[in-house]
Structure formats: structure tokens, C-alpha cells
XYZ file of N, CA and C in Angstrom:
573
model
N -14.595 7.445 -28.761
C -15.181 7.814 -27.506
C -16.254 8.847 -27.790
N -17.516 8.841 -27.321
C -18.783 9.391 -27.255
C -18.705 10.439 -26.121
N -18.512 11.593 -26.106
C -18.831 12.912 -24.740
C -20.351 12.935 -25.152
N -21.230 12.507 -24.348
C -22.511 13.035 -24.021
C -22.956 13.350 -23.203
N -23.986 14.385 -23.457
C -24.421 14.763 -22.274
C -25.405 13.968 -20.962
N -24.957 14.463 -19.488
C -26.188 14.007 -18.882
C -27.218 14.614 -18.876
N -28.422 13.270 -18.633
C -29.531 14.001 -18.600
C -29.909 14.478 -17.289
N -29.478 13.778 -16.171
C -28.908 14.283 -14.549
C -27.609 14.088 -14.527
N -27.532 15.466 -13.701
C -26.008 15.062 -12.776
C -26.341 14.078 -11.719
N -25.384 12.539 -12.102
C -25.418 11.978 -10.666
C -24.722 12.791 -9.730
N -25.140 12.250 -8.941
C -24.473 12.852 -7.255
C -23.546 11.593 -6.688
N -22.511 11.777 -5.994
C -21.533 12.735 -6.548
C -21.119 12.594 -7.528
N -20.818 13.679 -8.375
C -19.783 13.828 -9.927
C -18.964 14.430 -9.272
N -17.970 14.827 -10.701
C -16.325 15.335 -10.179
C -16.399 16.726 -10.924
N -16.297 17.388 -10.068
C -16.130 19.019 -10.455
C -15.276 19.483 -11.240
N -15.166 19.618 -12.736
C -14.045 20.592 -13.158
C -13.972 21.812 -13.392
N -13.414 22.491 -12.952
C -13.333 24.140 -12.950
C -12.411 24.024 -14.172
N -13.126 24.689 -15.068
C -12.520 24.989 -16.464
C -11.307 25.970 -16.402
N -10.086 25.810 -16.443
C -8.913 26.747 -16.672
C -8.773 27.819 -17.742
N -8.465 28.881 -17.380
C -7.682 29.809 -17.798
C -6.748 30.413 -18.385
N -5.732 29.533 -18.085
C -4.148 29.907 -17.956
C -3.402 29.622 -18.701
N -4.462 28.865 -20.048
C -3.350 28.425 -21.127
C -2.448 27.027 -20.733
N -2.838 26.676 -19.579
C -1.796 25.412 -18.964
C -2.352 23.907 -19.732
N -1.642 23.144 -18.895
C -2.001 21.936 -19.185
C -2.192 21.156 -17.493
N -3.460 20.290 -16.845
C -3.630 20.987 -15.726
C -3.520 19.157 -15.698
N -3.080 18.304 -14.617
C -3.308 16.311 -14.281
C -4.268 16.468 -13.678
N -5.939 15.788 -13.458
C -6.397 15.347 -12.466
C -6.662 13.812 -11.797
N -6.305 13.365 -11.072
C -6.980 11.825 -10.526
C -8.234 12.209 -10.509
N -9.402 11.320 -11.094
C -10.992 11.227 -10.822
C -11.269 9.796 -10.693
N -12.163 9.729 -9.670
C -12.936 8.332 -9.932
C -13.598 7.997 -11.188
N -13.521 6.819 -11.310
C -13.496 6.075 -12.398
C -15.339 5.997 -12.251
N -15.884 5.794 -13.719
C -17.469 5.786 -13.607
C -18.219 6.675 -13.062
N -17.963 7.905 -12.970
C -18.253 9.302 -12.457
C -18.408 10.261 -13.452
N -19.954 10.967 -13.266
C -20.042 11.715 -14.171
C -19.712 13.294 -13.874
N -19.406 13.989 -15.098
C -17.992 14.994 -15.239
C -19.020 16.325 -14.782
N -18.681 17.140 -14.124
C -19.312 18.045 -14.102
C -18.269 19.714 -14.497
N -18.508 20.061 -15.919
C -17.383 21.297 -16.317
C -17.779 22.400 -15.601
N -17.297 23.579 -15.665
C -18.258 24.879 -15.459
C -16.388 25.213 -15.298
N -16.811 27.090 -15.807
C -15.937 28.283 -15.155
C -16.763 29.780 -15.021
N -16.151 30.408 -14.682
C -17.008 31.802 -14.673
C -16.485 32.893 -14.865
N -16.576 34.164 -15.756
C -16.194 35.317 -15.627
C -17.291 36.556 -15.386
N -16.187 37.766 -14.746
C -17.431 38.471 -14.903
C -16.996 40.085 -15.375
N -17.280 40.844 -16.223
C -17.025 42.402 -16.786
C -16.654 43.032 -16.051
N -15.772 43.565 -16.320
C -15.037 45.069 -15.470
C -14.133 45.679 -16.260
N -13.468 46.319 -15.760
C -12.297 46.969 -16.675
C -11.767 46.926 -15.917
N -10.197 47.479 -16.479
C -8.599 46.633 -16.650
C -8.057 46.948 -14.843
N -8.993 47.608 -13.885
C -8.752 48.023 -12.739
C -9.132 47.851 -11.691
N -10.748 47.421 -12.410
C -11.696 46.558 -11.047
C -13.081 46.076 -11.864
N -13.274 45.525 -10.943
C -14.407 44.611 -11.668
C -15.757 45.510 -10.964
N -16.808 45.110 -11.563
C -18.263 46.485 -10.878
C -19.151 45.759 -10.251
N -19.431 46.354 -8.867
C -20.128 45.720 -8.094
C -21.616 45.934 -8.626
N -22.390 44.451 -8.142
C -23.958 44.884 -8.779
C -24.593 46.300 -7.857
N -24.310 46.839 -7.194
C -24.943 47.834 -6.214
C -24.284 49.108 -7.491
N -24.673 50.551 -7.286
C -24.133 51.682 -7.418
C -24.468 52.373 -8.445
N -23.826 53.025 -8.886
C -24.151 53.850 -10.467
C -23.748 53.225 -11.410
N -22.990 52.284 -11.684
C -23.070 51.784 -13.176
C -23.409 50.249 -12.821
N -24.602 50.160 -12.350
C -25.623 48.779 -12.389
C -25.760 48.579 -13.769
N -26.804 49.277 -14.300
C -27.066 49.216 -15.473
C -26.005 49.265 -16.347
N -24.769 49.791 -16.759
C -23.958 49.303 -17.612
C -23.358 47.763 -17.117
N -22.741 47.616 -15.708
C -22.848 46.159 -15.685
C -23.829 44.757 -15.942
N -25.046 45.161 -15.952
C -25.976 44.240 -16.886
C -25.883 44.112 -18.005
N -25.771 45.212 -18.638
C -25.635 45.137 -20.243
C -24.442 44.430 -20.192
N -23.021 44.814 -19.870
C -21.909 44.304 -20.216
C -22.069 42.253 -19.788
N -22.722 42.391 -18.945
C -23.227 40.868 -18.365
C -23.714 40.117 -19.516
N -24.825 40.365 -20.265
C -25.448 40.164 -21.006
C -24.385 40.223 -22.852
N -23.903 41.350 -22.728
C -23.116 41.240 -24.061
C -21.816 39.936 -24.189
N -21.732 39.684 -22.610
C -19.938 38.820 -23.117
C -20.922 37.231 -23.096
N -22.310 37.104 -22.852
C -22.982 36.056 -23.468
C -22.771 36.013 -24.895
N -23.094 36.811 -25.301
C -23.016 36.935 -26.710
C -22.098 37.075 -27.587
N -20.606 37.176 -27.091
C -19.672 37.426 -27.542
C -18.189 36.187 -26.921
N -18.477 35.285 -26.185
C -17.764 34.932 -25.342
C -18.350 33.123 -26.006
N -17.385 32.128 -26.207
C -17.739 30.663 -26.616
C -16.683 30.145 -25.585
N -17.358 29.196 -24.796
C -16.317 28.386 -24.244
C -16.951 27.149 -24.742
N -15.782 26.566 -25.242
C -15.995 24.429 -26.022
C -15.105 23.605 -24.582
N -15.249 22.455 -24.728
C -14.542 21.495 -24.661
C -14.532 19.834 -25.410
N -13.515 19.573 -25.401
C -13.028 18.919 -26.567
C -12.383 17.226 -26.092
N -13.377 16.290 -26.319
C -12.557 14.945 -26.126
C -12.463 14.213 -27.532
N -11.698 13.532 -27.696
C -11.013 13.059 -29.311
C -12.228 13.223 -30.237
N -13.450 12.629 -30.022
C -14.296 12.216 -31.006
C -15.484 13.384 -30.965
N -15.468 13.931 -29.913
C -16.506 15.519 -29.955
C -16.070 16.807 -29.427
N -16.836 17.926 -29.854
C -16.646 18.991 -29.617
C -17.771 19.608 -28.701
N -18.129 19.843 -27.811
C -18.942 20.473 -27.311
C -19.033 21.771 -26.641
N -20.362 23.045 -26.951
C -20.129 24.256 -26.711
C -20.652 24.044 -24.613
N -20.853 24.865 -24.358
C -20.860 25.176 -22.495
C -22.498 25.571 -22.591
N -23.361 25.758 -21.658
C -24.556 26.636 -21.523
C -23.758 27.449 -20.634
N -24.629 28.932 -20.895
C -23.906 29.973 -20.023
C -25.439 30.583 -19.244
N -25.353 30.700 -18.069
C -26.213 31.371 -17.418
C -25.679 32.401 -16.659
N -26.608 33.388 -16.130
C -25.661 34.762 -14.750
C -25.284 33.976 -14.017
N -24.412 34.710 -13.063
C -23.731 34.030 -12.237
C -23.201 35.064 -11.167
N -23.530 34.789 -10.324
C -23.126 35.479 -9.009
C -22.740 35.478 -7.918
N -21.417 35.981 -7.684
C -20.538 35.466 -6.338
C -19.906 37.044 -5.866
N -19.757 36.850 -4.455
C -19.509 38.173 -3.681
C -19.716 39.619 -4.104
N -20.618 39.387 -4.813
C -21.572 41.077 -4.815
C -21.572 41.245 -6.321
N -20.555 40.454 -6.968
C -20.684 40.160 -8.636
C -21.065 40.007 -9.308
N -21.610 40.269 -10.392
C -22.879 39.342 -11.516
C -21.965 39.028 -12.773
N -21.661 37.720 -13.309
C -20.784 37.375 -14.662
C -21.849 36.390 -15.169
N -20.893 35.797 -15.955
C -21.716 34.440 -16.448
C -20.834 33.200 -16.226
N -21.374 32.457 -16.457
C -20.647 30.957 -16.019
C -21.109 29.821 -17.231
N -20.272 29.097 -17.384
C -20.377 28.338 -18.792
C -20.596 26.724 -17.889
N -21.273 26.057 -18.320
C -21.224 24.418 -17.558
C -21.624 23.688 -18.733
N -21.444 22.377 -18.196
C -22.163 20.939 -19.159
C -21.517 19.889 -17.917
N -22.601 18.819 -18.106
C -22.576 17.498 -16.948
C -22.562 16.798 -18.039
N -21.682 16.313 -17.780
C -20.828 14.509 -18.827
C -21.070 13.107 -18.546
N -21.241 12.156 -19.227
C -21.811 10.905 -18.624
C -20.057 10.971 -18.316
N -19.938 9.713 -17.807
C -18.526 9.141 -17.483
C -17.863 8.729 -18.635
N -16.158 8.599 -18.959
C -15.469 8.174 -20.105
C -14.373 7.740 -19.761
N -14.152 7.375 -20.329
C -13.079 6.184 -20.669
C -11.618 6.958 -20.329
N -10.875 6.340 -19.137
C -10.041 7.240 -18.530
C -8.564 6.201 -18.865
N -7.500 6.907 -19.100
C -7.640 8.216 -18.920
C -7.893 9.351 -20.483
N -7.952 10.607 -19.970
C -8.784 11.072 -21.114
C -8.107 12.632 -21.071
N -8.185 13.517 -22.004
C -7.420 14.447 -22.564
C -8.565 15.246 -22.856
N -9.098 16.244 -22.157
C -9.928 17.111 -22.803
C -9.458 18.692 -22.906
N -9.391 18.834 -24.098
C -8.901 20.388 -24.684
C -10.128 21.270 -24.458
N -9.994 22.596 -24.194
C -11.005 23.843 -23.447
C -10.366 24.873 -24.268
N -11.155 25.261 -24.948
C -11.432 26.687 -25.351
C -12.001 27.835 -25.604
N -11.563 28.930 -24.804
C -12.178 30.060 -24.309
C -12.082 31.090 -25.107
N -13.059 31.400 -26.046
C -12.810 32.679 -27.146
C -13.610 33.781 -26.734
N -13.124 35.520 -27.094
C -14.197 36.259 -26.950
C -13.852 37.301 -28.639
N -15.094 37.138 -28.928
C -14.946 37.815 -30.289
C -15.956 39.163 -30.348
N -15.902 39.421 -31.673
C -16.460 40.693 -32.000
C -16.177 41.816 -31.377
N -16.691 42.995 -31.712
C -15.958 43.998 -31.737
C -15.463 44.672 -29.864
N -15.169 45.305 -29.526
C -14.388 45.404 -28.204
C -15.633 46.711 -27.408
N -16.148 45.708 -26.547
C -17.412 46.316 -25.759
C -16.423 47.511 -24.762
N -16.802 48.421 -24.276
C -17.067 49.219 -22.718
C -18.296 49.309 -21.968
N -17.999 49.932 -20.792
C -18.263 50.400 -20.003
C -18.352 51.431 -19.349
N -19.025 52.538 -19.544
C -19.157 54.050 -18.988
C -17.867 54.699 -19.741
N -16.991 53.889 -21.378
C -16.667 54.660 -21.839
C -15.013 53.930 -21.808
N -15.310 52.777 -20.306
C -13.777 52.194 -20.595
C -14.045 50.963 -20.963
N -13.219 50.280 -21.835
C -13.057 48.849 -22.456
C -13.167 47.684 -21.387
N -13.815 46.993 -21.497
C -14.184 45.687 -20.949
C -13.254 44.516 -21.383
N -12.842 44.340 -19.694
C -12.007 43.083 -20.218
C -13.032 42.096 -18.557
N -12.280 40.936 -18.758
C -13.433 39.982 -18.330
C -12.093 38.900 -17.234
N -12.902 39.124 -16.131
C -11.901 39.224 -14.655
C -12.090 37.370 -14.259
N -11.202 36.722 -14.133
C -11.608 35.330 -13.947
C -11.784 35.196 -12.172
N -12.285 34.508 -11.503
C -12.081 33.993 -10.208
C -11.130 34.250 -9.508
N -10.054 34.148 -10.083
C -8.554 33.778 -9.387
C -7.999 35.915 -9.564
N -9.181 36.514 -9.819
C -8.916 38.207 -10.117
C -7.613 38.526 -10.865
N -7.765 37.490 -12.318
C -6.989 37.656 -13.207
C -7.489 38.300 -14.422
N -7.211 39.322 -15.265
C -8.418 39.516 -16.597
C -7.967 39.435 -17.846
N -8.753 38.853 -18.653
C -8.794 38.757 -19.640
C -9.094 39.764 -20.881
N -8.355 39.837 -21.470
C -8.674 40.972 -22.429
C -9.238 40.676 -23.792
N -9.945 42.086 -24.319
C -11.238 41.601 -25.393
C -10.677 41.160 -26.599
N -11.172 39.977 -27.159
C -10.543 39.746 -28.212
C -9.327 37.878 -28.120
N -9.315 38.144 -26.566
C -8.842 36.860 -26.353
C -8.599 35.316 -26.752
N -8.156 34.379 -26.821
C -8.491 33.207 -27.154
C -7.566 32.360 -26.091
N -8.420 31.793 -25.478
C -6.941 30.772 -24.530
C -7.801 28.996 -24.559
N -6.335 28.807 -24.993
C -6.677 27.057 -24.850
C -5.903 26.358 -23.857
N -6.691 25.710 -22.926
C -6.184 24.777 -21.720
C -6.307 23.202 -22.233
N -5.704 22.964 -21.374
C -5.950 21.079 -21.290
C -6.038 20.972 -19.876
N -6.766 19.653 -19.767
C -7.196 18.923 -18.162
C -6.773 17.407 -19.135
N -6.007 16.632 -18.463
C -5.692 15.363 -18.278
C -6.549 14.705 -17.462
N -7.256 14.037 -17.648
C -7.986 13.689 -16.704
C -7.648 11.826 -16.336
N -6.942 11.166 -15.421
C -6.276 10.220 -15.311
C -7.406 9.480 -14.074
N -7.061 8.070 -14.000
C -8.236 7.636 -13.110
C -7.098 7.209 -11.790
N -8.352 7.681 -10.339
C -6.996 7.196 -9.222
C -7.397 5.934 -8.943
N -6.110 5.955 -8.032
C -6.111 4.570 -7.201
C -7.161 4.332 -6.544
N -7.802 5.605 -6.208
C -8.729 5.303 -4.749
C -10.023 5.407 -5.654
N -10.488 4.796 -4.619
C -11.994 4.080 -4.865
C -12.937 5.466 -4.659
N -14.150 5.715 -5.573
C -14.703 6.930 -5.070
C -15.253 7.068 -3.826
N -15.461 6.066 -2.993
C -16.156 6.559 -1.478
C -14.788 6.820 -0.959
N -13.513 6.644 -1.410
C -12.368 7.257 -0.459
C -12.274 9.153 -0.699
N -12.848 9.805 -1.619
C -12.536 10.935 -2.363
C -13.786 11.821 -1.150
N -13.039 12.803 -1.044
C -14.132 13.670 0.502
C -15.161 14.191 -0.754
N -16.430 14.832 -0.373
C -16.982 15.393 -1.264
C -17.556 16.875 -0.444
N -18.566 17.582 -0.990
C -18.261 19.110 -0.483
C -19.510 19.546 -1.936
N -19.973 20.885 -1.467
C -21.232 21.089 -2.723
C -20.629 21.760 -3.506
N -20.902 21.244 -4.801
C -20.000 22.668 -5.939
C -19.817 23.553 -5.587
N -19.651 24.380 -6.424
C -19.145 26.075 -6.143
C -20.328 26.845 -7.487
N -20.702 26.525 -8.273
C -21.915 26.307 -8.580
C -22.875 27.309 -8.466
N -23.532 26.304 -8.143
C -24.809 26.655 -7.551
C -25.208 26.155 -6.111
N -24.002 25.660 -5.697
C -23.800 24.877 -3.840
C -25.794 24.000 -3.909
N -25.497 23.417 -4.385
C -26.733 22.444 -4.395
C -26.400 21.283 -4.673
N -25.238 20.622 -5.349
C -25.167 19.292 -5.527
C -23.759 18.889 -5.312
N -23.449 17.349 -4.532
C -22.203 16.690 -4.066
C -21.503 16.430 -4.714
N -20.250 17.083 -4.926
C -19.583 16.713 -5.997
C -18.400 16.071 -5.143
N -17.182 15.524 -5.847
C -15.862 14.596 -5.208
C -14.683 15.680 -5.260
N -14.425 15.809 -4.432
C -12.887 17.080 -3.896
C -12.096 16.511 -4.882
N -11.324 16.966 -5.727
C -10.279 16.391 -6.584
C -8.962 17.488 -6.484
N -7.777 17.106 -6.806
C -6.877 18.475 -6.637
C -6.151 18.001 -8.347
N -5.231 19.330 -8.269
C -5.339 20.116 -10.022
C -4.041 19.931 -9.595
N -2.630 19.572 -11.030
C -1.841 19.324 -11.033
C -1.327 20.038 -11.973
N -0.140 21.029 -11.963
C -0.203 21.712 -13.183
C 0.883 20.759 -14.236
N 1.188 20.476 -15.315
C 1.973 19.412 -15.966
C 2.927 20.683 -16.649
N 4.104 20.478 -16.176
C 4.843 21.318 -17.153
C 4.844 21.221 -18.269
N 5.267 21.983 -18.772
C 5.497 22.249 -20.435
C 7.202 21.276 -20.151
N 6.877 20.767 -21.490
C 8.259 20.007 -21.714
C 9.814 20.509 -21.842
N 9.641 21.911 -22.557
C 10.585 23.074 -23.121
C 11.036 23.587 -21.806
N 10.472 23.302 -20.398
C 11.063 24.256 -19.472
C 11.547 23.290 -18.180
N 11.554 22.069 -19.156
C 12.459 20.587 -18.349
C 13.775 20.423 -18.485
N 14.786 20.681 -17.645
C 16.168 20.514 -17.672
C 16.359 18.975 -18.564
N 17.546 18.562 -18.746
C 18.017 17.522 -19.963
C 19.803 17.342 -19.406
């Protein structure tokens, strides 16, 4: 199997919000739909994350700018490896970065492994250590490594049955509502 990239996102693709959590996550997607990845973090320390307004603007840019440089998110289908583009990213008064890549369509169902590293040496902020706050206002600490899986399984339903709604993104393009299934771990299945 070939992961390549698109050269457009068709409209609609299927949104994956890249995980976090170390899980292993089921999704139903329409079949012949191209993949659209992305996640986002953004710098703060271990107590709150820093609004772009105030006195430490300027250390939150820099810190913005350094976990580019220090931060690799891949994802992984059998036969390739591919790294994310990361651009700023900004949601409710926040500035982080956000990692994406748009996928032609593949051969379902399909197993793609995600991994989120942050290396080199352990940045601050006005003096406190930077750890890196996900969406869900969970944080990550420096030095991290977390590997997820997305199952990605094909549904029953036909893609004009799937509602659609604009990414989360950059709210500019139609993507297909899909919902996230978490797959237990096997070890914590009664017998």
C-alpha cells in the first residue's frame, strides 16, 4: 500500500484528529475518501497555557516557534512513513502549532500508527519549563514520546449518508463527521 500525498484536498475528506493518549482509537470512514490528518498543541507550563495578549507575548512566540523545532509528529501505514507539516495555529486566544497532511484514499481497512515525539533539550518560559497542552487541556511533558493507533475500518454507509461540517482547521473545507471509538487494550478484557 502507497500513503501519498494529495495534491488537493477533495471536498469532502474525512477528518482525523491525530490522538494523544497513547490509545488505540476504531473509525468507520467512507470508502474512496481522501484522509485529512492534523492535531495541535500549544506551550504553557504545567499550570496554564499563555494567552497571546499580555506580558509574556514574546516568550510565547518564541516558545511557539521552538516546539516547531523540537516536536516530530509521523504517521505510519504498512508500506510508508510520513512526517506532518506544522504551521501556527490558533484557537481561543492561543497561538500553538498544528501538524497536518491530506492523503489520497487507501485501501480499507487500514491501521495507521502516529507518533508524537518532542526532543532536545527542555525549553522554558519566563524561567518555568514548557510542557505542551493538547486540545482536550491535557499536557504533555518535555521530552515526551506517545504512540497512538487509528484503525481506520470502512462503513456501511455510503458517503452522502455521513453529515459533513468544516474542519476544525482552518474552518474552510467540508469534511465527513466521523465518530472515534476507543478499542480496548486486550490485557484489561475479562476471560
Amino acid at each position: 500500500m502507497t500513503l501519498k500525498a494529495s495534491s488537493a484536498m477533495d471536498h469532502p475528506s474525512v477528518e482525523l484528529k491525530l490522538p494523544l493518549d497513547g490509545g488505540t482509537h476504531r473509525i468507520e470512514i467512507p470508502q474512496e475518501t481522501t484522509l485529512f490528518f492534523w492535531g495541535a498543541v500549544a506551550p504553557g507550563t504545567t499550570d496554564r497555557l499563555i494567552p497571546k495578549e499580555g506580558d509574556a507575548v514574546g516568550s510565547q512566540q518564541r516558545a511557539v516557534q521552538e516546539i516547531s523545532d523540537c516536536v516530530s509528529w509521523r504517521i505510519s501505514l504498512p508500506d510508508e512513513t510520513k512526517p506532518l507539516l506544522d504551521e501556527r495555529y490558533r484557537h481561543q486566544g492561543y497561538h500553538g502549532r498544528a501538524w497536518w497532511i491530506a492523503r489520497d484514499p487507501v485501501s480499507l481497512p487500514a491501521t495507521v500508527e502516529i507518533e508524537f515525539k518532542i526532543s532536545g533539550p527542555p525549553r522554558t518560559i519566563d524561567g518555568d519549563p514548557i510542557v505542551l497542552w493538547t486540545e482536550q487541556g491535557e499536557t504533555i511533558p518535555w521530552g515526551a514520546t506517545i504512540e497512538s493507533t487509528l484503525e481506520l475500518v470502512p462503513s456501511t454507509k455510503r458517503a452522502p449518508q455521513f453529515q459533513t461540517r468544516q474542519e476544525q482547521l482552518w474552518n474552510r473545507h467540508t469534511v465527513y463527521v466521523t465518530s472515534r471509538n476507543p478499542v480496548k487494550d486486550k490485557s484489561e478484557t475479562c476471560t
